[in-house]
Coordinates of C-alpha atoms and ligand atoms in Angstrom, one line a residue:
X21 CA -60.1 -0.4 59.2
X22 CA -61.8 1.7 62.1
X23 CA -60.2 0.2 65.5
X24 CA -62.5 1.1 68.0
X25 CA -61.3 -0.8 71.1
X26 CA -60.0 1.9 72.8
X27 CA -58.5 0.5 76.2
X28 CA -55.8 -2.8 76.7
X29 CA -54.1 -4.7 79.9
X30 CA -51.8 -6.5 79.7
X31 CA -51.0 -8.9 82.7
X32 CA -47.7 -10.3 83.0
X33 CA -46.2 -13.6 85.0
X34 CA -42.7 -14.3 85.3
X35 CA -39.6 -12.6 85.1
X36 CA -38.2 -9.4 84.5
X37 CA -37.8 -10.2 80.6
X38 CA -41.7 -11.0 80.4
X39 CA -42.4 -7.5 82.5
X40 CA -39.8 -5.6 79.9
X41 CA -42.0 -7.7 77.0
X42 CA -45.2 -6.5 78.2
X43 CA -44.0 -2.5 78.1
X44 CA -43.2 -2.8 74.1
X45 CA -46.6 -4.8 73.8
X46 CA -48.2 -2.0 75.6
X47 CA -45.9 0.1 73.7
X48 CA -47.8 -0.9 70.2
X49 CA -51.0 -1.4 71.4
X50 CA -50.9 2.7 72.5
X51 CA -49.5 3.6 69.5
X52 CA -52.3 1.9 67.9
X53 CA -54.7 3.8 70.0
X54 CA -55.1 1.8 72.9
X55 CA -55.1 3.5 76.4
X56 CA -54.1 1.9 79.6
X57 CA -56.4 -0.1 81.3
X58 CA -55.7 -0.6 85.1
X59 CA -58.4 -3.6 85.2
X60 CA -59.2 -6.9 83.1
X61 CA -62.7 -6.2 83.7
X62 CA -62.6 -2.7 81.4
X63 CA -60.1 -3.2 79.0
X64 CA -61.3 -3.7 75.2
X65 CA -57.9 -6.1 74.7
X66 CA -56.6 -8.2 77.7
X67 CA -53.0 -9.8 76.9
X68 CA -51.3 -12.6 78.6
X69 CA -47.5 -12.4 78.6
X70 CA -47.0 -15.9 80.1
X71 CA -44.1 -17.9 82.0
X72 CA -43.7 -21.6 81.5
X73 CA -40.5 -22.1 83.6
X74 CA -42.0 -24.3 86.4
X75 CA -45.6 -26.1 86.2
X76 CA -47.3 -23.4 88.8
X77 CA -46.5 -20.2 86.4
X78 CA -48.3 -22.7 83.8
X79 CA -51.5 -23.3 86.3
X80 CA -51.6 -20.0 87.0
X81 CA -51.9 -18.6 83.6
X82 CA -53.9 -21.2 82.5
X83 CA -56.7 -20.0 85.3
X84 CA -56.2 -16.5 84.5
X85 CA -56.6 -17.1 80.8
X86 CA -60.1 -19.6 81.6
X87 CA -61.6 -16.6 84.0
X88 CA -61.6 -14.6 80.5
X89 CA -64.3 -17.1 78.9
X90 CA -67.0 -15.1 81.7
X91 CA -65.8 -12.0 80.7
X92 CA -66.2 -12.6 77.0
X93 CA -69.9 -13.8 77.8
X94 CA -70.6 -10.5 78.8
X95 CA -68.6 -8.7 76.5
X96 CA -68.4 -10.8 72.9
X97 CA -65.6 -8.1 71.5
X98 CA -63.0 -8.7 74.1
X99 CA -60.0 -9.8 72.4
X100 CA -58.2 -12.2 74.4
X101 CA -54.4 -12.6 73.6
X102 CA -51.9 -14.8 75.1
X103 CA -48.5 -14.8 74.4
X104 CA -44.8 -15.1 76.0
X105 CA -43.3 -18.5 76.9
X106 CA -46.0 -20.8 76.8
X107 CA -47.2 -19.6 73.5
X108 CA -43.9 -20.8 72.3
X109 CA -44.6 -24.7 73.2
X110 CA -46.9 -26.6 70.5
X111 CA -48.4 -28.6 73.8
X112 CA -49.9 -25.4 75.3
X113 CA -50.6 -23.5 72.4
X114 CA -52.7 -26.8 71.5
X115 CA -54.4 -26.5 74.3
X116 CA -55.6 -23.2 74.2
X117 CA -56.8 -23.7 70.6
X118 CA -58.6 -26.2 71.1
X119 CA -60.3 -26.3 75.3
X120 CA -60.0 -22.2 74.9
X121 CA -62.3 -20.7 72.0
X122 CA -62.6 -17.6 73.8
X123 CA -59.1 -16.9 73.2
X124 CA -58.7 -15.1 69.5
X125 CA -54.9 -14.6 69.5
X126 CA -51.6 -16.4 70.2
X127 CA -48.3 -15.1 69.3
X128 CA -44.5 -15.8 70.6
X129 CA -41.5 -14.3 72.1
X130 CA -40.1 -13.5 68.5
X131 CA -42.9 -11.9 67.3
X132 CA -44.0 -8.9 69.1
X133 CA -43.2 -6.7 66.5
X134 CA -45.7 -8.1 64.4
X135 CA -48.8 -7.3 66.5
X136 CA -49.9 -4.7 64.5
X137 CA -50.9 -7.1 61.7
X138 CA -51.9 -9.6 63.6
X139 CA -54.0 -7.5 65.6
X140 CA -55.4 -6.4 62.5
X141 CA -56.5 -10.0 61.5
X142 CA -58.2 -10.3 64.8
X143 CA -60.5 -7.3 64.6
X144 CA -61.4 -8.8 61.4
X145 CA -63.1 -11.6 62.9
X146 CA -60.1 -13.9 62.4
X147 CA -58.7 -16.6 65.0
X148 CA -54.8 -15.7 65.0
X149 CA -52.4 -18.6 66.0
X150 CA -48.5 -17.0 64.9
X151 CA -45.5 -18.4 66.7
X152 CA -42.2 -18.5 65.3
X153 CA -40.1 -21.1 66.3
X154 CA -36.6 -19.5 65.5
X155 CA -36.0 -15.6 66.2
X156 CA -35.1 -13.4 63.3
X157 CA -32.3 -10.5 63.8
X158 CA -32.7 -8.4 67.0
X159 CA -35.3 -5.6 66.1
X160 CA -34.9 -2.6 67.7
X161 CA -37.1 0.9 68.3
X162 CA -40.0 -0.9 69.3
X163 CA -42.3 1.8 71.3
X164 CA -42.3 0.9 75.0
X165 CA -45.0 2.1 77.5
X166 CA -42.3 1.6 80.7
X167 CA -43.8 1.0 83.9
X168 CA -41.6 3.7 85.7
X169 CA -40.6 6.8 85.3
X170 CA -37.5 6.7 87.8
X171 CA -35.7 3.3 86.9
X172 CA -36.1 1.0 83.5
X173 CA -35.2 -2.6 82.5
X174 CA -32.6 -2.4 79.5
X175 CA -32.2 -5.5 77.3
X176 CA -28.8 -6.5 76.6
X177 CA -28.9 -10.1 75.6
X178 CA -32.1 -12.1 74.2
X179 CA -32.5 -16.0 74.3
X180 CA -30.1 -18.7 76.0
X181 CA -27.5 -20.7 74.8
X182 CA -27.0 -22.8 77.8
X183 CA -29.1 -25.6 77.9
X184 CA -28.8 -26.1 81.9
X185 CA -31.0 -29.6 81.9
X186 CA -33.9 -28.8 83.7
X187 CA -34.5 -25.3 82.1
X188 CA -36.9 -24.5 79.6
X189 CA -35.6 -21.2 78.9
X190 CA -33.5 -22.0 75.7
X191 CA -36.3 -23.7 74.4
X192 CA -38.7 -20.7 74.6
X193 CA -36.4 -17.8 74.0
X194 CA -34.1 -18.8 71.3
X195 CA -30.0 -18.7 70.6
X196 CA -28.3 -16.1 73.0
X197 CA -28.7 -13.0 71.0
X198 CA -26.6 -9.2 71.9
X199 CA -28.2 -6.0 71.2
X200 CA -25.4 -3.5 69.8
X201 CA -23.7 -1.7 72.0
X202 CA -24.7 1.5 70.6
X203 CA -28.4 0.8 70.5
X204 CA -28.2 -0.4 74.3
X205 CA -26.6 2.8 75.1
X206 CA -28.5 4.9 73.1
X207 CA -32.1 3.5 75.0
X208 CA -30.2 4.3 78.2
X209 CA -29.8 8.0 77.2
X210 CA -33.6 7.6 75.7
X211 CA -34.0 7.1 79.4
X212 CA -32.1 9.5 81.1
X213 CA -33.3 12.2 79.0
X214 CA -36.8 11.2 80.0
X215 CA -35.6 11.4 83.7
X216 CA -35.2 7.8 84.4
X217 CA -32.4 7.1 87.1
X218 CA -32.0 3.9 87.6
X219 CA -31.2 1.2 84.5
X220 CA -31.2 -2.5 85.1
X221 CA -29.5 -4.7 82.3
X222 CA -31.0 -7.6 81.8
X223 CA -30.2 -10.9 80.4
X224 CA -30.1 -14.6 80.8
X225 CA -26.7 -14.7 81.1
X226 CA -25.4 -11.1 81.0
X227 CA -21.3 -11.8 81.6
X228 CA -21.7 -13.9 78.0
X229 CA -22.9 -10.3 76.6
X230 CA -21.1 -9.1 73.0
X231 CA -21.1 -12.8 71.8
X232 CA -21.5 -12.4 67.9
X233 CA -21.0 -8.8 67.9
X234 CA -19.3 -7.1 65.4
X235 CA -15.4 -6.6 66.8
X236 CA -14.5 -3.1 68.3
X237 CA -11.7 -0.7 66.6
X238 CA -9.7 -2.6 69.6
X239 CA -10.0 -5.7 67.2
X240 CA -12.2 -7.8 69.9
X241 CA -15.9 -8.2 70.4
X242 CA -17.3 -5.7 72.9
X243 CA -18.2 -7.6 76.2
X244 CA -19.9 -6.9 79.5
X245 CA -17.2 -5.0 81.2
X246 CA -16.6 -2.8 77.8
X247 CA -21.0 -1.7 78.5
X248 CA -20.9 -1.3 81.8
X249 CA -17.8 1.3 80.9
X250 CA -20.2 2.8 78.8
X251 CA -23.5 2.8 80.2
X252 CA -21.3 3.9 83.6
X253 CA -20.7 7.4 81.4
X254 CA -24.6 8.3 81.0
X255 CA -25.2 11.4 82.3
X256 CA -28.2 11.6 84.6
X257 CA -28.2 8.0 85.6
X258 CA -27.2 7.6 89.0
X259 CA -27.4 3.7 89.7
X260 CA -26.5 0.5 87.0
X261 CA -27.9 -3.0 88.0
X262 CA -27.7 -5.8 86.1
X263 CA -29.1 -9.6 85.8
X264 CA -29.0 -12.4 85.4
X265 CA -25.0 -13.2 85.8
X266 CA -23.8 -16.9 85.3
X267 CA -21.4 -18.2 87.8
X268 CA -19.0 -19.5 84.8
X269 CA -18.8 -16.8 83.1
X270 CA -18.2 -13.6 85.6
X271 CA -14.6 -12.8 84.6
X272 CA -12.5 -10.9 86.6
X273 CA -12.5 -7.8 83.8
X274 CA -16.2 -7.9 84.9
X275 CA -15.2 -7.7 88.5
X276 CA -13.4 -4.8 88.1
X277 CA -15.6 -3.4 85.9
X278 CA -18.4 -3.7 88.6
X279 CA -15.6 -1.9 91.1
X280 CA -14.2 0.9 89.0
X281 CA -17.8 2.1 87.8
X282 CA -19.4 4.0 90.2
X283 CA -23.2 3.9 89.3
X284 CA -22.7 0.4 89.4
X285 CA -24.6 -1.1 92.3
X286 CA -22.5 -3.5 94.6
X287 CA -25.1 -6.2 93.9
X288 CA -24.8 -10.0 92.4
X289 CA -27.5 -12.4 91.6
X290 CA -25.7 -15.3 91.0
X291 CA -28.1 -18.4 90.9
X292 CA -26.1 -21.2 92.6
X293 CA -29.0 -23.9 91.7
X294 CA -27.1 -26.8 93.9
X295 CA -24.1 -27.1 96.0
X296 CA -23.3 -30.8 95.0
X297 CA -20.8 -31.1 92.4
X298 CA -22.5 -34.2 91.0
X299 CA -25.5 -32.7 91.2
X300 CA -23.5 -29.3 88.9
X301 CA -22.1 -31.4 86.8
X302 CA -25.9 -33.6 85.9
X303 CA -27.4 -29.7 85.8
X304 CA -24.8 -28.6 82.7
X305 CA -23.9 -25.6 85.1
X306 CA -20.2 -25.3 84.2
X307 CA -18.7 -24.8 87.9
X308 CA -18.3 -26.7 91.2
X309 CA -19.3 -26.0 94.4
X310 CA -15.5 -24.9 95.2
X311 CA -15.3 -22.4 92.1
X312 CA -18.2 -20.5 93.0
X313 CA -17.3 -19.6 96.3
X314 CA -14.0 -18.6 95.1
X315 CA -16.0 -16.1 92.9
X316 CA -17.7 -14.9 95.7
X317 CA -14.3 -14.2 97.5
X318 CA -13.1 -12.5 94.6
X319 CA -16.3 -10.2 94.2
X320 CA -16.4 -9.5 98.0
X321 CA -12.4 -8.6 98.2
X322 CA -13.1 -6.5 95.0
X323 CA -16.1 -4.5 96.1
X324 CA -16.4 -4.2 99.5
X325 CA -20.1 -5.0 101.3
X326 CA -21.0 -6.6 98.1
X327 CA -24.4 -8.3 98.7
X328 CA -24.8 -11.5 96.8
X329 CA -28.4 -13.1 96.4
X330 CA -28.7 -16.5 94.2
X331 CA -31.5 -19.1 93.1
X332 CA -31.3 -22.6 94.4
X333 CA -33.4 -25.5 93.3
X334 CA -34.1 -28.6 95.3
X335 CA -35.4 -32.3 94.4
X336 CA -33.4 -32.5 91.0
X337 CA -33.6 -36.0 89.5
X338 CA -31.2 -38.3 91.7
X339 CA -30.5 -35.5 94.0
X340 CA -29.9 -37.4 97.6
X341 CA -29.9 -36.5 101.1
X342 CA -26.4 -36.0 101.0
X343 CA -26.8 -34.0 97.7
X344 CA -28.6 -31.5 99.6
X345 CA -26.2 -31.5 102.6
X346 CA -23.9 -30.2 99.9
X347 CA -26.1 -27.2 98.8
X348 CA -26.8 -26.4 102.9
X349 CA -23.4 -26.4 103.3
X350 CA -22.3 -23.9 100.5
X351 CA -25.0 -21.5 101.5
X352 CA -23.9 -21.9 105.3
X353 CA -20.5 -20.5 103.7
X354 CA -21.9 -18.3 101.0
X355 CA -23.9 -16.8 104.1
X356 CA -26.3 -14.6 100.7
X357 CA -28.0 -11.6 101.5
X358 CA -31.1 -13.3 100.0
X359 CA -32.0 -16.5 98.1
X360 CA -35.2 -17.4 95.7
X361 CA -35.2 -21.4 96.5
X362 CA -37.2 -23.5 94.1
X363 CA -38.7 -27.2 93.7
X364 CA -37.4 -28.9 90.6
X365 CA -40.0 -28.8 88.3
X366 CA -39.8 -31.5 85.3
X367 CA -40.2 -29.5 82.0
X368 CA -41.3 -31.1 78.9
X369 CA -38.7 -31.6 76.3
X370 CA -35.9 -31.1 78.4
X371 CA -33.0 -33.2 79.8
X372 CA -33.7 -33.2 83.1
X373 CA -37.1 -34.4 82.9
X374 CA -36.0 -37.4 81.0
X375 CA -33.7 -38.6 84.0
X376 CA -34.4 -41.5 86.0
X377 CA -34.9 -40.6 90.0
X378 CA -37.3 -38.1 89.5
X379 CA -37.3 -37.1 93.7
X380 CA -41.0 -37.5 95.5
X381 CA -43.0 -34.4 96.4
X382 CA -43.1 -35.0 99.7
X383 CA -39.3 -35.4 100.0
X384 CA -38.6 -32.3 97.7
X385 CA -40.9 -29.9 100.2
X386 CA -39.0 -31.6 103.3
X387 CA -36.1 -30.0 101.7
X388 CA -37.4 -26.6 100.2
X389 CA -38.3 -25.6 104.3
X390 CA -35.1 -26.7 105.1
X391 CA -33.6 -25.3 102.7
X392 CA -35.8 -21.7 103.7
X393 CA -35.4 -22.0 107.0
X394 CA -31.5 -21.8 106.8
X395 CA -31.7 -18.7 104.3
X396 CA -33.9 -16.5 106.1
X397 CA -31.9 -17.4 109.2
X398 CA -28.4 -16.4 107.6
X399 CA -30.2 -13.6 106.0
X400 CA -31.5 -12.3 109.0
X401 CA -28.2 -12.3 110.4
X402 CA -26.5 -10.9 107.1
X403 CA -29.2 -7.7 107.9
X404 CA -28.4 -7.5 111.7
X405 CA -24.9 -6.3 111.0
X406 CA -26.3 -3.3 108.8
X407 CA -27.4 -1.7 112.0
X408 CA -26.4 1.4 112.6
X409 CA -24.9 1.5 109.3
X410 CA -25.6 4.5 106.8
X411 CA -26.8 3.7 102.9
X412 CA -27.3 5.3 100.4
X413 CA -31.2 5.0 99.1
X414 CA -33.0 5.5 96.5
X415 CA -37.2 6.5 97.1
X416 CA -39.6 4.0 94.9
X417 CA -42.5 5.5 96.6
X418 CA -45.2 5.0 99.8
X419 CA -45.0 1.9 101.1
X420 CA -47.3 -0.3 99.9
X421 CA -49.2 -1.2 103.4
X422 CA -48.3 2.0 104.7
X423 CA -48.8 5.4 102.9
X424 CA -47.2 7.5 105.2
X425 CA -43.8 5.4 105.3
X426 CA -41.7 5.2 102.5
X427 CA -40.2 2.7 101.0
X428 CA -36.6 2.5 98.6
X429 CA -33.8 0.2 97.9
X430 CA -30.0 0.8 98.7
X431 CA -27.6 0.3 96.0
X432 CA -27.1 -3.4 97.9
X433 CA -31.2 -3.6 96.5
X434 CA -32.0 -4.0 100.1
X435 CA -35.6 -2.3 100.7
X436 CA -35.5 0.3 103.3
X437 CA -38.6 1.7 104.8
X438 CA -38.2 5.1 107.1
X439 CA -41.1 8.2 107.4
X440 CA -39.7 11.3 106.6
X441 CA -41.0 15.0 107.2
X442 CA -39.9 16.4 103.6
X443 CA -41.6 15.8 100.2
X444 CA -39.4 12.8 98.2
X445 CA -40.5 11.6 94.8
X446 CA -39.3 8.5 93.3
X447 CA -35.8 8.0 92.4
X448 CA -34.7 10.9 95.0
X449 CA -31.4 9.7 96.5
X450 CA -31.5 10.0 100.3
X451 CA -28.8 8.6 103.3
X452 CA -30.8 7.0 105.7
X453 CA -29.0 5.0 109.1
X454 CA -30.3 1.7 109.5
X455 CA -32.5 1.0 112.9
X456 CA -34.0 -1.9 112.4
X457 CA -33.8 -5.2 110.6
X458 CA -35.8 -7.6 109.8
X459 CA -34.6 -10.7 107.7
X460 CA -36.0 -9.1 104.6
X461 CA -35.9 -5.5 105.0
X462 CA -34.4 -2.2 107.1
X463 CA -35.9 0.5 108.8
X464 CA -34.2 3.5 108.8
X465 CA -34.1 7.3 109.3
X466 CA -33.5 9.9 107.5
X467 CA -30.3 12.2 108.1
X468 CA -28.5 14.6 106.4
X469 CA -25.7 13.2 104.7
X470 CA -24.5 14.3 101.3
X471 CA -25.3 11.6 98.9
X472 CA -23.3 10.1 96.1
X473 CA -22.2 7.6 94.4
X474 CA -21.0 4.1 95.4
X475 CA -22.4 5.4 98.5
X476 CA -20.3 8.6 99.4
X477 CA -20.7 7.5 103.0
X478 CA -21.2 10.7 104.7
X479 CA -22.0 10.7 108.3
X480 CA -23.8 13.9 110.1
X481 CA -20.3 14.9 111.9
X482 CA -18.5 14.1 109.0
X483 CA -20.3 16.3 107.1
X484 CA -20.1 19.1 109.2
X485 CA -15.9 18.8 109.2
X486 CA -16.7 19.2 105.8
X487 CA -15.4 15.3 104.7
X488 CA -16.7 12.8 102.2
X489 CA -15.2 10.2 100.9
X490 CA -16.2 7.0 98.6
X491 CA -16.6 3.6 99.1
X492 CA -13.3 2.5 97.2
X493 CA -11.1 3.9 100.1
X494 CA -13.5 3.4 102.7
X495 CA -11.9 1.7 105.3
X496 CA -9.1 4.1 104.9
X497 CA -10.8 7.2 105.8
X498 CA -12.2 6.4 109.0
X499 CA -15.5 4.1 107.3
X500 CA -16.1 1.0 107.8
X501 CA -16.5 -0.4 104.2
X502 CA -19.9 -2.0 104.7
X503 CA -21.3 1.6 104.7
X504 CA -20.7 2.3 109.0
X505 CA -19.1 5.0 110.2
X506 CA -16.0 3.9 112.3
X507 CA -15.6 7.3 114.0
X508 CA -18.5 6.2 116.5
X509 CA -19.3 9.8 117.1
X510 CA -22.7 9.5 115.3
Ligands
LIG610 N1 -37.7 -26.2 88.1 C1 -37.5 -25.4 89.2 N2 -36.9 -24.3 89.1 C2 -36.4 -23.9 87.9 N3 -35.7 -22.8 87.5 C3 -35.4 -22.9 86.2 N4 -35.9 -24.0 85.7 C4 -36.5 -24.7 86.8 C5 -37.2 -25.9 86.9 N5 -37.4 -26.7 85.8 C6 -35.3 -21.8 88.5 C7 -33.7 -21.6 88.5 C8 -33.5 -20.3 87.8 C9 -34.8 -19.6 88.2 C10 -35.1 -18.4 87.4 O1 -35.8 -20.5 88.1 O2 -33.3 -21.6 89.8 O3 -32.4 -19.7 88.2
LIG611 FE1 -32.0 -21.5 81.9 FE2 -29.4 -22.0 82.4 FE3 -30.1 -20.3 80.5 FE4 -30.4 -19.6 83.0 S1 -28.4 -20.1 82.0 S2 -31.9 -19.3 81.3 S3 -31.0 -21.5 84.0 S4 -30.6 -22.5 80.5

């Protein structure tokens, strides 16, 4: 049949697996003919990629998705999709079929591939409810439209298989899944052949990566340490991250493997959730409150000025004042570069939610600003000692409120903003010395130091005696191993 909607959006809440989701989407819908649409109010086809991991991502989709019913008044074609998490739960998906007419498609996380057909279906005048419950096999070359040109999200893992209580992500995304270690490596030279720089693995739990996999000649399943190895010998990419790592299972292999690859950026997001061991053990997290800061003392004696951000919930059911003493206390001695702190949200169908001592609003918000208060002021102070300090950087672009000052990440994934006199595109690697802080971002200036990898931490009067050195055997070579230069001369 003649498709003539020519233009799509897609929108996109939650996390980085939704924003990777929404590139193959848009991936399919150009390849069906669809061009890019930068607003709701053109596009032909407007699709939802939604989040259901706390109540708010719900609201907020579910207004976006009820502003569409004006736009469809005025425009009786539109196709309105929604898909993602929530289209994985029977409850929503109910009620969007039956409170939201204007909306003529619904399909899941497992799916994607299929919207082609589906699509198909819809254009001919069809009403298009298709969620599978289970996932089939991993499909791979999917087109992507990727948001960047300079840096990508790779998938490594798909789904969940660890049922923390209180998260809904299992439920929504499947069993824990691996994509082969050849197809992730072959989408990273994809990438780096297209002149992407900067690769971010993603996963729910990326240390529990190779699980399933089909043993190496070496007789074991491949893990996360044996693709970082790999994806470390790409040529043309210049910096690895990776996310989501679980605090029970970040080996030390991994460690090392983080420390002996160089494009590997020296950063950990390890979501801590709570510092109580009771409050651990009720989650289903695996660790205490003791093991995890062991971890971090491994990580930060194996790679020097590590940063370390985390996620930390408040109000779980039965969590008590003392409960959350326990969590100050662990980020007092964690001191994280950064923390995303969240009020427990009760999710249906899930453990948690059936626990008795669910905590009171007003008691969970007491602790949230608490609970902020202490993060930004450790984090301010974590930033204070980076002054004067030389990083490595990589340009993302004009700042956002300013145009004429840049902005760009260090390998840490610190942003850095500094005006410069020459021409920088995105994914140029600069050195920059830190001027300013501020509890969530640097100001720097530009100098010229010879970049490199793991930060080859080379200051102006360094350079000119014709020295660089690496981070590995920084402290030995006159640098102090948070990126400052211990010669004081510059
Ligand atoms: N309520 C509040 N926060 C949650 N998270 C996951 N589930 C919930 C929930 N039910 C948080 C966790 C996780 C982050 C992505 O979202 O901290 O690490
Ligand atoms: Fe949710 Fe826990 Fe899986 Fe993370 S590890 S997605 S918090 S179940």
């Amino acid at each position: 049949m003649e498709v003539r909607r020519r233009s799509a959006k897609v929108v996109t809440f939650g996390c980085q697996m939704n924003e990777r989701d929404s590139e193959t989407i848009m991936g399919i819908l150009s390849s069906l003919g669809f061009e890019e649409s930068s607003r709701v109010e053109d596009a032909d086809i407007v699709i939802f990629v939604t989040c259901c991991v706390r109540e708010n991502a719900e609201n907020r989709a579910f207004g976006n998705l009820g502003e569409m019913k004006r736009l469809k008044e005025g425009n009786p074609n539109l196709v309105v999709g929604m898909c993602g998490c929530m289209a994985q739960r029977s409850d929503l998906r109910e009620i969007v079929r039956a409170r939201m007419p204007w909306v003529n498609l619904v399909f899941g996380t497992h799916n994607i591939h299929r919207l082609p057909e589906l699509l198909e279906r819809v254009f001919a005048g069809e009403r298009v409810v298709e969620v599978w419950d289970e996932p089939d096999e991993v499909v791979e070359g999917l087109p992507a439209v990727r948001a960047y040109g300079h840096k990508a999200f790779v998938n490594i893992t798909y789904g969940c298989d660890n049922f923390c209580t209180y998260c809904i992500v299992p439920y929504v995304r499947g069993r824990e899944r691996s994509r082969r270690m050849e197809d992730v490596v072959a989408e990273v030279c994809d990438l780096a052949g297209s002149g992407c720089v900067e690769v971010t693995l993603l996963g729910q739990n990326v240390n529990s990566y190779g699980r399933g996999l089909p043993p190496l000649p070496s007789g074991s399943s491949p893990d996360f340490a044996d693709l970082l190895h790999e994806v470390n010998l790409v040529d043309g990419i210049r910096r690895i991250r990776f996310t989501t790592s679980h605090p029970r299972d970040f080996s030390d292999k991994m460690i090392e493997a983080v420390a002996s690859s160089e494009k590997v950026c020296e950063h950990f997001h390890l979501p801590l959730q709570a510092g109580s061991d009771r409050v651990l053990e009720m989650m289903h997290r695996g660790y205490t409150a003791e093991r995890y800061l062991a971890l971090l003392d491994r990580i930060r004696e194996a790679v020097p000025g590590a940063s370390i951000t985390t996620d930390i919930m408040v109000g779980f059911p039965g969590e008590t004042e003392e409960d959350f003493q326990a969590t100050m206390d662990v980020v007092r001695q964690a001191r994280f570069d950064a923390a995303f702190t969240f009020i427990y949200s009760p999710r249906p169908g899930t453990v948690a939610a059936r626990m008795p001592d669910q905590i009171e609003d007003e008691v969970k918000h007491d602790r949230v600003y608490r609970l902020i208060d202490l993060v930004n002021s450790i984090a301010s102070e974590v930033n204070d000692e980076l002054c004067g300090s030389i990083v490595e950087v990589m340009v993302e672009g004009p700042s956002e409120r300013d145009p004429s000052v840049l902005s760009g990440r260090t390998r840490t994934n610190k942003m850095i903003h500094w005006t410069s006199e020459k021409a920088h595109n995105p994914g140029d690697i600069v050195m920059l010395r830190v001027s300013q802080t501020r509890t969530w971002t640097l100001y720097g200036e530009e100098i010229e130091g010879r970049s490199g990898y793991r930060g080859a931490l080379t200051c102006d009067g360094h350079e000119a005696a014709g020295e660089e050195m690496q981070g590995r055997t920084a402290s030995s070579s006159g640098f102090a191993t948070d990126g400052r230069c211990d010669c004081n001369d510059v």
